[in-house]
Short mmCIF file of C-alpha atoms in Angstrom, two decimals:
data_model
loop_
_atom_site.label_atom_id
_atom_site.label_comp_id
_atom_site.label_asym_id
_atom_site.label_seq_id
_atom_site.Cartn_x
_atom_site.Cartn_y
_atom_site.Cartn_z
CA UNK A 334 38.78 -20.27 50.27
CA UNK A 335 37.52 -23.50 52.07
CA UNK A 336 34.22 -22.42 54.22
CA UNK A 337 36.05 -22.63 57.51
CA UNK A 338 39.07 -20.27 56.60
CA UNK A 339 36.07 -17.80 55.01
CA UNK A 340 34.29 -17.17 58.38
CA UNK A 341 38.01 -16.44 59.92
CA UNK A 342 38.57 -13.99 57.22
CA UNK A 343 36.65 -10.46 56.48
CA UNK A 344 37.99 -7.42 54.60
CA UNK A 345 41.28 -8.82 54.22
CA UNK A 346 41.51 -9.25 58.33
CA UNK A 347 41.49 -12.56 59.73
CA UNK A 348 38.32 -11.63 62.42
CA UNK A 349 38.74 -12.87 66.49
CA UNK A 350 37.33 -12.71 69.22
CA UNK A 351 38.24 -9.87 71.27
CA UNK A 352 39.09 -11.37 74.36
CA UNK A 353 40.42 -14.82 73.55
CA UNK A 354 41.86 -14.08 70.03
CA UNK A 355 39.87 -17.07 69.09
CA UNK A 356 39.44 -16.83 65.32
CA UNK A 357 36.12 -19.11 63.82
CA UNK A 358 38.48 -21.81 63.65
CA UNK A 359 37.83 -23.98 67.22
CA UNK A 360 41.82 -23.45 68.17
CA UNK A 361 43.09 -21.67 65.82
CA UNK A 362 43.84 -17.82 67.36
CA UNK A 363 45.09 -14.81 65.91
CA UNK A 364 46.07 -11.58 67.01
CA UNK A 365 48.49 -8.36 65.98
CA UNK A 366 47.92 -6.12 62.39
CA UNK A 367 46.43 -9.28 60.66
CA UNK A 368 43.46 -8.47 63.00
CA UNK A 369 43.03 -5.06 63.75
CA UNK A 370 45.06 -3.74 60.93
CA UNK A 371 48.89 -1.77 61.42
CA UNK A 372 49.50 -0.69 64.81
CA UNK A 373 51.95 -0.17 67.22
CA UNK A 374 54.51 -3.10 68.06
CA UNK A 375 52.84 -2.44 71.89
CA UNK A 376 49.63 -3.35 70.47
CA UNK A 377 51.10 -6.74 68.65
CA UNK A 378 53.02 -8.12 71.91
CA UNK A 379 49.42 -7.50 74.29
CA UNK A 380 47.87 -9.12 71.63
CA UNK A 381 50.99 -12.28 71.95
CA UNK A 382 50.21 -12.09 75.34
CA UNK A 383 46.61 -12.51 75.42
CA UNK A 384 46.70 -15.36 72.73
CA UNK A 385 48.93 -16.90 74.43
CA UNK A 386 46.83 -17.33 77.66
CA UNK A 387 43.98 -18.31 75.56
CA UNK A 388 46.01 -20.81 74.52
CA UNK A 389 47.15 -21.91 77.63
CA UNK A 390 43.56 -22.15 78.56
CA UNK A 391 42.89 -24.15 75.43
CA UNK A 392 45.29 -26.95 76.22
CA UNK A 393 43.92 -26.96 79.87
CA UNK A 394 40.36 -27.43 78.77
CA UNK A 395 38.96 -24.49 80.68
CA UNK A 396 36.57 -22.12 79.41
CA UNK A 397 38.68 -19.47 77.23
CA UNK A 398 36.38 -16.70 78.70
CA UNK A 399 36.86 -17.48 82.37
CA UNK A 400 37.69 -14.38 84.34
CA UNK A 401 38.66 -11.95 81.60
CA UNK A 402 36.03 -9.76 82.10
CA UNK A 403 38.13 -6.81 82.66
CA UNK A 404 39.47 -7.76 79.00
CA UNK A 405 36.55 -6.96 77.13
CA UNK A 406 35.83 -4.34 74.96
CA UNK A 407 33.12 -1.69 76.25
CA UNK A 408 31.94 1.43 74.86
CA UNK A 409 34.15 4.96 75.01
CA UNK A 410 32.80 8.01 76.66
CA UNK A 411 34.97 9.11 73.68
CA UNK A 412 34.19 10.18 70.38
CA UNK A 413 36.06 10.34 67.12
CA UNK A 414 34.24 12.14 64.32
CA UNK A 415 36.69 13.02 61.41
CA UNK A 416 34.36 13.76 58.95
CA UNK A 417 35.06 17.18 57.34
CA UNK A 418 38.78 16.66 57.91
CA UNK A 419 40.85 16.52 55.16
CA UNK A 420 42.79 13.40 54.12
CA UNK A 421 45.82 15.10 52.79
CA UNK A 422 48.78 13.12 52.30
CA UNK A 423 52.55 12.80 54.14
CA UNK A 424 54.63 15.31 52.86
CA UNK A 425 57.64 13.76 51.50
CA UNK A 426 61.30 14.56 53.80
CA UNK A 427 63.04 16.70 50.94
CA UNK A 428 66.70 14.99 51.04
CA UNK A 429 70.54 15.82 49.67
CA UNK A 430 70.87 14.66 46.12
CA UNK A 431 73.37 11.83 45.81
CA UNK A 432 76.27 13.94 44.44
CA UNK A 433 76.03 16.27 47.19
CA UNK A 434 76.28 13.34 49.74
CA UNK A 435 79.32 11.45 48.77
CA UNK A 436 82.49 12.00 50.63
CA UNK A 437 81.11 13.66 53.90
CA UNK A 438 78.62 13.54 56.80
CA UNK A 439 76.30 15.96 55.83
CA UNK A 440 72.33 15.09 57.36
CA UNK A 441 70.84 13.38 53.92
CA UNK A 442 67.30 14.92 55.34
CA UNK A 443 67.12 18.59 55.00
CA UNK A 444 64.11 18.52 57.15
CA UNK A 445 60.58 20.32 56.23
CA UNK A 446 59.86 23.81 55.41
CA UNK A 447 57.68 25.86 58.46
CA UNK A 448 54.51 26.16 55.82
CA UNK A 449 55.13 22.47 55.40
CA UNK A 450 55.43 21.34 59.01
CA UNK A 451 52.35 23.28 59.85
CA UNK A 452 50.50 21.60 56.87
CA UNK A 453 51.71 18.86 58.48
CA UNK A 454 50.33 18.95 61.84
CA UNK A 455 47.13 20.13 60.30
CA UNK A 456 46.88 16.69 58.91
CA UNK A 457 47.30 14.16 61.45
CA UNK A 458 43.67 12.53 61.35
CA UNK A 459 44.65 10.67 57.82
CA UNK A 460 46.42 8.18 59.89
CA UNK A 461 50.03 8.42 58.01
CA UNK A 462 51.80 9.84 60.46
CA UNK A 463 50.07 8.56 63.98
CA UNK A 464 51.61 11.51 66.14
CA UNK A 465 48.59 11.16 68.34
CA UNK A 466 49.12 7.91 69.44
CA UNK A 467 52.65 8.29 69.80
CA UNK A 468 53.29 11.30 71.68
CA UNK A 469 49.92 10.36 74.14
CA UNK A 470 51.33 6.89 74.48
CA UNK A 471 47.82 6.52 76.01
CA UNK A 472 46.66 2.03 74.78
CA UNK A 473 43.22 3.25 74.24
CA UNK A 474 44.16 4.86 70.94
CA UNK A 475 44.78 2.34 68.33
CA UNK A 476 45.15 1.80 64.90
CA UNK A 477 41.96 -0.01 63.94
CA UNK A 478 41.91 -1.03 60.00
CA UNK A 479 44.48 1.79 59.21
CA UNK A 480 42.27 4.55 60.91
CA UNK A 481 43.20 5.74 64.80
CA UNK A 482 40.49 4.63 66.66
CA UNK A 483 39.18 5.11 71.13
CA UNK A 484 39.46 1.58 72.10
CA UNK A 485 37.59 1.74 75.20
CA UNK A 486 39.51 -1.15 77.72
CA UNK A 487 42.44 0.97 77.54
CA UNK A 488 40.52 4.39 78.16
CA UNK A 489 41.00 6.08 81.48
CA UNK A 490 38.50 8.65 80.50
CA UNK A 491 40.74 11.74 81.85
CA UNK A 492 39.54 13.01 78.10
CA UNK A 493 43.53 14.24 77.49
CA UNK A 494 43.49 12.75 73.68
CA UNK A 495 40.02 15.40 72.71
CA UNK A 496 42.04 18.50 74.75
CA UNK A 497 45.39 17.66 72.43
CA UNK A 498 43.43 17.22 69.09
CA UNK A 499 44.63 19.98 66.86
CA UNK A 500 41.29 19.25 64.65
CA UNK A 501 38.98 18.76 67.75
CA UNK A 502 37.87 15.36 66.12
CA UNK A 503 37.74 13.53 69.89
CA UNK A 504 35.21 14.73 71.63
CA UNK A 505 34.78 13.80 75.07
CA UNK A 506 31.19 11.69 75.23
CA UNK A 507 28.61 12.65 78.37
#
């Protein structure tokens, strides 16, 4: 890697700014999973959007920063502490075998057994399945590096996400 394209680049993720998606190449911007890792396609087009007013700004000459305050990343009254939770796997759908398929309509998934739905649910902080995000639909949890993460700009603070938490990993910070 040339020395320029090695600052924009850290544990496989090219890094940015958080505000201007300006990576450490002076014009060069990034934004989406090849920043914060995989997330939701939400996530990827406000991340379009905001580098492509950073880039708008760019061509204009003014100061990529100006008025974006409200942008910014600040500090959750949220906490997530998944330590102690077990990382267990997704449980593989259980589906027809071939022969049993051909020639009709039957549903190929059979669907999950009750011990293995609720082994399931129990499982949620090891990031596979991301029910939390998408049944809260709430932008301040995101998929940060392949973990769920409180991003704060999003966070109305109504503390919802630590209520819902089947493993009480989201605490709600004083």
């Amino acid at each position: 890697m040339t020395g320029d394209v090695a600052k924009a680049v850290a544990d496989g993720y090219i890094k940015a700014d958080s505000v201007t998606l300006e990576t450490g190449i002076k014009g060069v911007f990034a934004g989406g999973d090849v920043v914060t890792g995989a997330a939701t396609v939400i996530q990827a087009l406000a991340a379009g959007r905001k580098a492509a007013k950073s880039i708008d700004m760019y061509f204009k000459g003014e100061p990529l920063n100006a008025g974006r305050e409200s942008e910014a990343v600040f500090e959750s009254k949220l906490i997530v502490d998944t330590w102690g939770i077990n990382k267990e796997s997704r449980a593989l759908m259980p589906v027809l075998p071939a022969a049993q398929r051909k020639g009709n309509f039957k549903e190929v998934e059979t669907g999950l057994t009750k011990e293995t739905a609720i082994q399931e649910a129990q499982r949620c902080l090891s990031c596979d399945c991301k029910i939390c995000i998408n049944l809260l639909g709430c932008p301040a949890l995101i998929i940060d590096k392949g973990k769920v993460a409180v991003d704060a700009p999003g966070c109305p603070g109504c503390g919802v996400c630590a209520q819902v938490c089947p493993h009480d990993a989201i605490k709600a910070g004083v």
